[in-house]
mmCIF file of C-alpha atoms in Angstrom:
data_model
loop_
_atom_site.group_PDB
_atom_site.id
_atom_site.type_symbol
_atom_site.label_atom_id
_atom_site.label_comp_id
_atom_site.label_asym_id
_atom_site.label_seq_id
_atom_site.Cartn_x
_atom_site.Cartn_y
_atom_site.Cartn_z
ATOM 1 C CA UNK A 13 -76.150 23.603 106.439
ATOM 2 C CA UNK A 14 -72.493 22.754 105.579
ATOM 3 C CA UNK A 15 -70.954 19.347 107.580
ATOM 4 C CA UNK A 16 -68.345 16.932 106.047
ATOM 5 C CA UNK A 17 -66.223 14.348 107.788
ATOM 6 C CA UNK A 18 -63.142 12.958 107.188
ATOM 7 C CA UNK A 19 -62.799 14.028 103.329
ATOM 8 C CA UNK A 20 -59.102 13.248 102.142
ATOM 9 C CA UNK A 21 -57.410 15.792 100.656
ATOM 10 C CA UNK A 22 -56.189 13.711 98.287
ATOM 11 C CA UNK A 23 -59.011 14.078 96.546
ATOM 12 C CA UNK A 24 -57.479 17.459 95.439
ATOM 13 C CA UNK A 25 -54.515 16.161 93.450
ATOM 14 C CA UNK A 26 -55.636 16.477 89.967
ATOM 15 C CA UNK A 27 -56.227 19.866 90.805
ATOM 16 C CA UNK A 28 -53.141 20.569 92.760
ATOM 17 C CA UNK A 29 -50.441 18.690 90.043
ATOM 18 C CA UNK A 30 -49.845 21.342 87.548
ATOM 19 C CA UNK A 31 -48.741 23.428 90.570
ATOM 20 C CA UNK A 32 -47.059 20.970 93.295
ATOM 21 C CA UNK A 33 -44.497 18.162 93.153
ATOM 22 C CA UNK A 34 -45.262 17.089 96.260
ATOM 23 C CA UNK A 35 -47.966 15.101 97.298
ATOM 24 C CA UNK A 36 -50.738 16.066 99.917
ATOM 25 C CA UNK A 37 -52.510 13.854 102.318
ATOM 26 C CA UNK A 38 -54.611 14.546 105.144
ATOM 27 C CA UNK A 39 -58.685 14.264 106.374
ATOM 28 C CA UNK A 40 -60.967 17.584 106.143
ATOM 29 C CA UNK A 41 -64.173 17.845 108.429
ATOM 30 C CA UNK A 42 -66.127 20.579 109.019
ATOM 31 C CA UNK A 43 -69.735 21.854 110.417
ATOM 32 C CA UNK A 44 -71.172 25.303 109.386
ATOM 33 C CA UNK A 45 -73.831 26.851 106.995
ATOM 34 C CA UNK A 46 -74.775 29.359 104.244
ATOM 35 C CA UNK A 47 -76.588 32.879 104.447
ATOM 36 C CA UNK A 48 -78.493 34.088 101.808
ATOM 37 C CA UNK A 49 -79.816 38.302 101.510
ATOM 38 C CA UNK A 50 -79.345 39.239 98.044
ATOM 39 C CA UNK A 51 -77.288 40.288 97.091
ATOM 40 C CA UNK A 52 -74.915 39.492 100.148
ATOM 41 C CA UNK A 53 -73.786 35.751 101.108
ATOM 42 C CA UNK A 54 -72.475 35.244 104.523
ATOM 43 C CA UNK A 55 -70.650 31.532 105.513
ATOM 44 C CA UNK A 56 -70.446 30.736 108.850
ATOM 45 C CA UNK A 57 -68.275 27.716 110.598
ATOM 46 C CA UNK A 58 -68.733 26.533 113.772
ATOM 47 C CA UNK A 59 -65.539 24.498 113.268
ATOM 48 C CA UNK A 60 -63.455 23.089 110.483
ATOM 49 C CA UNK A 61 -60.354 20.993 111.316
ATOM 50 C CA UNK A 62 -57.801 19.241 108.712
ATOM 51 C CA UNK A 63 -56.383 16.214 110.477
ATOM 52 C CA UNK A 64 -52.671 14.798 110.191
ATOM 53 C CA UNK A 65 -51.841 16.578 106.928
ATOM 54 C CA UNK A 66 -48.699 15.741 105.313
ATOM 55 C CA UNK A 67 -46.633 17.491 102.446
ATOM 56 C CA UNK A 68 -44.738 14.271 101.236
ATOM 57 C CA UNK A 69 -42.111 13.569 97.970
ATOM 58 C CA UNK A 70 -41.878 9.681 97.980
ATOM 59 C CA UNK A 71 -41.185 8.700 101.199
ATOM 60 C CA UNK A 72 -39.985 11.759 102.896
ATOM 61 C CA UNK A 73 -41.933 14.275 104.689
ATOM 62 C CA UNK A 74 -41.858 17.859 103.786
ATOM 63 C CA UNK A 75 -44.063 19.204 106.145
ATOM 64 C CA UNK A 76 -46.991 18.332 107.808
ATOM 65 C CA UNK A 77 -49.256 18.581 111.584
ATOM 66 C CA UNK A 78 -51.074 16.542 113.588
ATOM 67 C CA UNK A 79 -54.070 18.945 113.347
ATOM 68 C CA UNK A 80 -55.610 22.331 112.016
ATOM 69 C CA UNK A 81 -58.541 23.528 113.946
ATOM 70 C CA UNK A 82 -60.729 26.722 113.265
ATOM 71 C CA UNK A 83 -63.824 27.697 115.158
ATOM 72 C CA UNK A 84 -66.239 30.368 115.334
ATOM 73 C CA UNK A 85 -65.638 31.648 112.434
ATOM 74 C CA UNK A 86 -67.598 34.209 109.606
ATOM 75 C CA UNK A 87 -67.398 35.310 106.340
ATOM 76 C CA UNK A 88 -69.331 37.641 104.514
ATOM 77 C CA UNK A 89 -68.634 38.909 101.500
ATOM 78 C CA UNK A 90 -71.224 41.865 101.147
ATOM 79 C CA UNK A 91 -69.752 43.443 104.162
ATOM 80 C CA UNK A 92 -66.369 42.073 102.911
ATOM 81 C CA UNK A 93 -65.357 40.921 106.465
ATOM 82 C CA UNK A 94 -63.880 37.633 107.849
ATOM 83 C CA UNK A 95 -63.262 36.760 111.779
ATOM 84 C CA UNK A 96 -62.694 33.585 113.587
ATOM 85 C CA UNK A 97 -62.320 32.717 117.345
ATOM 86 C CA UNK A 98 -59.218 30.447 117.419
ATOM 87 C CA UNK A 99 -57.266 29.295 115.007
ATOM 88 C CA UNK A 100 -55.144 26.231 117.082
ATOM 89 C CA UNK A 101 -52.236 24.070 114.644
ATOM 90 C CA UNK A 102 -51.104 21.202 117.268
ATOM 91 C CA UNK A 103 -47.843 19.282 116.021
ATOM 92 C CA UNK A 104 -46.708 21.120 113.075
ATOM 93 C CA UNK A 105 -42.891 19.927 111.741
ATOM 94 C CA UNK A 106 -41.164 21.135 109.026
ATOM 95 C CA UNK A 107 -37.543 21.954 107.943
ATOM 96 C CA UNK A 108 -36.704 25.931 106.372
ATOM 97 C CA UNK A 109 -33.441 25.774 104.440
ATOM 98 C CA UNK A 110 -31.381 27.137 101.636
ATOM 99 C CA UNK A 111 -28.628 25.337 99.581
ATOM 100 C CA UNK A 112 -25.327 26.676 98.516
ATOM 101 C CA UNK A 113 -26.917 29.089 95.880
ATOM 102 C CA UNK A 114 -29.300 30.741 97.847
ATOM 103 C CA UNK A 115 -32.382 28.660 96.790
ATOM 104 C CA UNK A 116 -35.364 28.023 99.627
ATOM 105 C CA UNK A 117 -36.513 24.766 99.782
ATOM 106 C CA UNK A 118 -40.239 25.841 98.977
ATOM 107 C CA UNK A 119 -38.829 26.597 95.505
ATOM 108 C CA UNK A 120 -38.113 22.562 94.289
ATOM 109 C CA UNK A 121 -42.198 22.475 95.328
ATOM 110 C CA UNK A 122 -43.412 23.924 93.234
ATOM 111 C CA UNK A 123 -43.931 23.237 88.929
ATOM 112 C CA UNK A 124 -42.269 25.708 86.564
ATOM 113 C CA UNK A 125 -45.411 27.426 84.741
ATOM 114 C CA UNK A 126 -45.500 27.532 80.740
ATOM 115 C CA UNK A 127 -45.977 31.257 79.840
ATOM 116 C CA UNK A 128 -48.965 30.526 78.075
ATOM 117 C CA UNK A 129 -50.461 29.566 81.565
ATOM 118 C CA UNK A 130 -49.542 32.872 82.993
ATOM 119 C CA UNK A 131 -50.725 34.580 79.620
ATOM 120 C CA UNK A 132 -54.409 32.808 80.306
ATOM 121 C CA UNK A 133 -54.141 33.565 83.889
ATOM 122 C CA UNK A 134 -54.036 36.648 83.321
ATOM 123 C CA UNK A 135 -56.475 37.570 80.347
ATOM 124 C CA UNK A 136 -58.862 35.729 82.716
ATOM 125 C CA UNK A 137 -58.901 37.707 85.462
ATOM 126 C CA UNK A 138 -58.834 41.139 83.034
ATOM 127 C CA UNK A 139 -62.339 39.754 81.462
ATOM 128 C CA UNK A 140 -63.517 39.498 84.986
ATOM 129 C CA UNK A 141 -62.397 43.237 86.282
ATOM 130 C CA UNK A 142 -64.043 44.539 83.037
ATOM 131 C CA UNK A 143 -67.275 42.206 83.980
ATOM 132 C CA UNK A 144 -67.684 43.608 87.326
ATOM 133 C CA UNK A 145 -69.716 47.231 87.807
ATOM 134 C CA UNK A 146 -66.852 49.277 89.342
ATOM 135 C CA UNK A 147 -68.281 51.296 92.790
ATOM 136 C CA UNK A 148 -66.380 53.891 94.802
ATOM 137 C CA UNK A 149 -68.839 52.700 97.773
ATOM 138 C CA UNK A 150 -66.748 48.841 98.037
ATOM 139 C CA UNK A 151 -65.231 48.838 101.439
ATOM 140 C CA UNK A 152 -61.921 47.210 101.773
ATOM 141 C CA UNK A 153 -61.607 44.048 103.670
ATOM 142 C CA UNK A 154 -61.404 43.978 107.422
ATOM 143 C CA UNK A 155 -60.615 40.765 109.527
ATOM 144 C CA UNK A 156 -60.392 39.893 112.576
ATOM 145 C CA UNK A 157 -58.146 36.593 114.556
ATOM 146 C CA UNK A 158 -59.531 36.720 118.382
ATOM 147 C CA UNK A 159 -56.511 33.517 119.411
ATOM 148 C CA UNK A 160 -53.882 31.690 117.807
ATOM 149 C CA UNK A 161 -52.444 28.953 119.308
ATOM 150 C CA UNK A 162 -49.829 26.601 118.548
ATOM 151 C CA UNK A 163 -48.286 23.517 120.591
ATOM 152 C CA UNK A 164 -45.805 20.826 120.184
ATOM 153 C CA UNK A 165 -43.988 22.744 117.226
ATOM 154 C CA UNK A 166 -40.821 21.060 115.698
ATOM 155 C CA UNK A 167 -39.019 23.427 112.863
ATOM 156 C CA UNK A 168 -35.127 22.961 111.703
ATOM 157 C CA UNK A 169 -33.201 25.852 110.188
ATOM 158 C CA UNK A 170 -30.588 24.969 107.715
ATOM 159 C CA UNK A 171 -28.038 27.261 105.656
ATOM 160 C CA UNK A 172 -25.527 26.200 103.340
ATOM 161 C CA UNK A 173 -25.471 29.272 101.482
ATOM 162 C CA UNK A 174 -22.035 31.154 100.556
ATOM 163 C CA UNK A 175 -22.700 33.144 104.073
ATOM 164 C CA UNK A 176 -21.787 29.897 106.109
ATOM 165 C CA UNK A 177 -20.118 28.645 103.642
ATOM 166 C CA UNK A 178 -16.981 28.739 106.134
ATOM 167 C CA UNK A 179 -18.454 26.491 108.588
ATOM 168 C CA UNK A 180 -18.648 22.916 107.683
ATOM 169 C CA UNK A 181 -22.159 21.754 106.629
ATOM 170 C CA UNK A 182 -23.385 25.254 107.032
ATOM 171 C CA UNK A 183 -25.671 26.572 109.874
ATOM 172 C CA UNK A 184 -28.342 24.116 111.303
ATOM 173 C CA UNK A 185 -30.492 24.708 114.212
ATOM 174 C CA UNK A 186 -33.340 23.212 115.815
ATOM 175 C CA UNK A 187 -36.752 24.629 117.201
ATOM 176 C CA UNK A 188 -38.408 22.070 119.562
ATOM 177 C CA UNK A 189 -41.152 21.894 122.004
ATOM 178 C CA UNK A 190 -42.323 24.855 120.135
ATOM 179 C CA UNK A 191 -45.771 26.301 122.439
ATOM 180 C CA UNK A 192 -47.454 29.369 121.141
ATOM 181 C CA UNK A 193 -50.145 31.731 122.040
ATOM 182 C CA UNK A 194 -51.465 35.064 120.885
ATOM 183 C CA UNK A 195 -54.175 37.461 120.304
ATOM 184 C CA UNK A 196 -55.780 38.876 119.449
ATOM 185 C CA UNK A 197 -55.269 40.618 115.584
ATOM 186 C CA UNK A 198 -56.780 42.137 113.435
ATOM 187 C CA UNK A 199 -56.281 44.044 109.786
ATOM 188 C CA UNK A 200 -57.661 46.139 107.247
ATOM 189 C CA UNK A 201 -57.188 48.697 104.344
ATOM 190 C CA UNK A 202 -54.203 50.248 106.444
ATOM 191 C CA UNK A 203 -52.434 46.969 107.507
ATOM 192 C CA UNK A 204 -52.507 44.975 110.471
ATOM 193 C CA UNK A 205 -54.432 46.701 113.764
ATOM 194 C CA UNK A 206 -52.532 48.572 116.208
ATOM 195 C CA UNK A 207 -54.125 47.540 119.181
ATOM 196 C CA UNK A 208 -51.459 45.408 121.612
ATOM 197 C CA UNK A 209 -51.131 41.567 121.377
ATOM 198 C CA UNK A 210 -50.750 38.937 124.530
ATOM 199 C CA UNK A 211 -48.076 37.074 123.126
ATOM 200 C CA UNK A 212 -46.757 33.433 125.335
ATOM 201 C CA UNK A 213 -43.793 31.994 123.604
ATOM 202 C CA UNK A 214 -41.667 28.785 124.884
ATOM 203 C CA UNK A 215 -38.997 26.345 122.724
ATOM 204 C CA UNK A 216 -36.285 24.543 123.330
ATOM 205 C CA UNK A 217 -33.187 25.596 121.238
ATOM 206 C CA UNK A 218 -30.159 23.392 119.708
ATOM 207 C CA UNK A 219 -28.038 21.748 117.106
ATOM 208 C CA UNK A 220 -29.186 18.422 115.666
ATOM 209 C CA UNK A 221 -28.373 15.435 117.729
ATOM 210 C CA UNK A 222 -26.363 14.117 114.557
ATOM 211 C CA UNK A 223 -24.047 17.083 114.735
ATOM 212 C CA UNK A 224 -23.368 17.494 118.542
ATOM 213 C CA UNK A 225 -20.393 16.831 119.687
ATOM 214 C CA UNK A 226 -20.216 12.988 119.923
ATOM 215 C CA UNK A 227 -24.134 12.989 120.693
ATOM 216 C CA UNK A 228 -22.945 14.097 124.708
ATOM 217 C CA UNK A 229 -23.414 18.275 124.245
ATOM 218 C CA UNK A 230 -25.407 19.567 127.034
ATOM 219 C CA UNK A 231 -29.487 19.372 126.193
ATOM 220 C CA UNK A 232 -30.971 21.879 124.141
ATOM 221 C CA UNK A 233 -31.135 25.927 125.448
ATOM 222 C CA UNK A 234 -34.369 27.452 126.556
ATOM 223 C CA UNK A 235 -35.986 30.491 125.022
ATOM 224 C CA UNK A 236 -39.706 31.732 127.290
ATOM 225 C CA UNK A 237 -41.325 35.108 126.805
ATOM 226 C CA UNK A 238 -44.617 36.541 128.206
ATOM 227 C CA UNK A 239 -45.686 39.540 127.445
ATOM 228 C CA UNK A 240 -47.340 42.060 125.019
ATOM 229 C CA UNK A 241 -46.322 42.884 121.603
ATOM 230 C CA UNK A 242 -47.682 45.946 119.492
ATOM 231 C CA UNK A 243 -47.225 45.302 116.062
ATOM 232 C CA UNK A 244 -47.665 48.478 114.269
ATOM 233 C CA UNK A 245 -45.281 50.531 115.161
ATOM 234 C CA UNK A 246 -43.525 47.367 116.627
ATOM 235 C CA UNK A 247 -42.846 47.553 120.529
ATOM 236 C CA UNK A 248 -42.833 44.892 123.060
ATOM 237 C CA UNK A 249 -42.973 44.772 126.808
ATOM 238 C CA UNK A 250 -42.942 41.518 128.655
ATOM 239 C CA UNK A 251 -40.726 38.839 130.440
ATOM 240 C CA UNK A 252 -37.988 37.035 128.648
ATOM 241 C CA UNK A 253 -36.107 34.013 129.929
ATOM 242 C CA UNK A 254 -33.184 32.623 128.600
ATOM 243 C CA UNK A 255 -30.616 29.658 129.015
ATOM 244 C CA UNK A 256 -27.870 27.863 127.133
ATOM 245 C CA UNK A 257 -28.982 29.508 123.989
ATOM 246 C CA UNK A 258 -26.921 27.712 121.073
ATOM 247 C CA UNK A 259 -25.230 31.453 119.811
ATOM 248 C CA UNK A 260 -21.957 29.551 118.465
ATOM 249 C CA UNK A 261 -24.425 27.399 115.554
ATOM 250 C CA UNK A 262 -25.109 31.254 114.558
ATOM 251 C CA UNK A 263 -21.578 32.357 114.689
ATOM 252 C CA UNK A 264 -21.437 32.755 110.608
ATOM 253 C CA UNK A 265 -23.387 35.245 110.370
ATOM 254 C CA UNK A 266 -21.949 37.803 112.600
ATOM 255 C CA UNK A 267 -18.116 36.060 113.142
ATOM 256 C CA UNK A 268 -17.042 39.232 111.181
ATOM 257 C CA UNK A 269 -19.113 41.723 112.575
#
């Protein structure tokens, strides 16, 4: 049997500092177990949750949720498949943006790599191909998501790239409120699956407080669809509901259009 409770990520940091400038923090639990028919191992987890993770550089906050919760899940590597129930992420925040050259956020978070490391890397994982007994018969990896749900979503958009460079302290735009839910997916050798997907999708839409007009702008538009999506070909057929959707914060990047 597999159970833990409350293990801090932080634990991982020696591991994770060649690789990330920020710090992590956050509280791991989970409840599952191992199966064992040589030569095939199976896990299963009944549930595994990370609590109140936070991606954090000194005292700001990169990114982070309130919690992470899988259930029902399987692994098995002899059949080389992987499903899970629900996968639910309740309060996640972060901010997506791009400075006046182009460059994503993500990119300051993570450490430049010597090319020695990649070199390494590399030879590694060529001594381990050559290791393992190559078989036509290895079936490609199929997996399977039955729900996804997300609630109480908060993300910010900001671009101060040359684009919207015309518009004083570029583009910025705020997600909140953001409710999610979906399913199910599923994948293998030939992409995702092509069955349909129930897809509920609600957020409020607007500029930053510190940017409306004196703080009195009206409150933030309202973006709802229900409905089912097909990703592969893409195709969607639902309801969509929309009011006092923010266009103008977008206005650089069709103005000229």
């Amino acid at each position: 049997a597999l159970r833990a409770e409350g293990l801090p990520l932080a634990a991982a940091a020696p591991y994770l500092a060649p690789y990330l400038v920020p710090t992590l923090q956050g509280r791991l639990s989970l409840v599952g177990g191992l199966g064992w028919r040589a030569p095939d191992l199976a896990v299963q987890l009944n549930s595994l949750t990370v609590d109140r993770l936070r991606l954090s550089q000194g005292e700001q906050e990169l990114a982070g949720w309130d919690q992470l919760s899988l259930s029902d899940a399987r692994i098995d590597l002899g059949q080389r498949t992987a499903s899970a129930g629900l996968l639910s992420l309740s309060g996640p925040r972060t901010a997506v943006s791009r400075d006046a050259q182009g460059h994503w956020i993500f990119e300051s978070w993570l450490k430049a790599q010597s090319p020695g490391a990649s070199v390494k890397a590399m030879s590694t994982g060529d001594v381990a191909d050559k290791g393992r007994a190559p078989s036509d018969q290895t079936p490609a990896w199929q997996w399977r998501l039955g729900q996804l749900a997300l609630r109480d979503g908060n993300l910010a958009w900001r671009d101060a790239t040359a684009v919207v460079a015309r518009k004083p302290g570029g583009v910025a735009l705020d997600a909140t409120g953001l409710q999610l839910q979906a399913g199910p997916f599923s994948g293998g050798p030939n992409g995702l699956g092509t069955e349909p997907v129930e897809l509920q999708l609600a957020a409020r839409l607007g500029a930053p407080v510190s940017v409306r007009d004196g703080g009195g702008s009206p409150e933030p538009g309202r973006l709802d669809y229900r409905g089912r999506v097909k990703l592969v070909p893409f195709s969607t057929q639902g309801r969509l509901e929309v009011a006092r959707l923010p266009l103008h914060a977008l206005e650089p990047y069709f103005g000229d259009a």
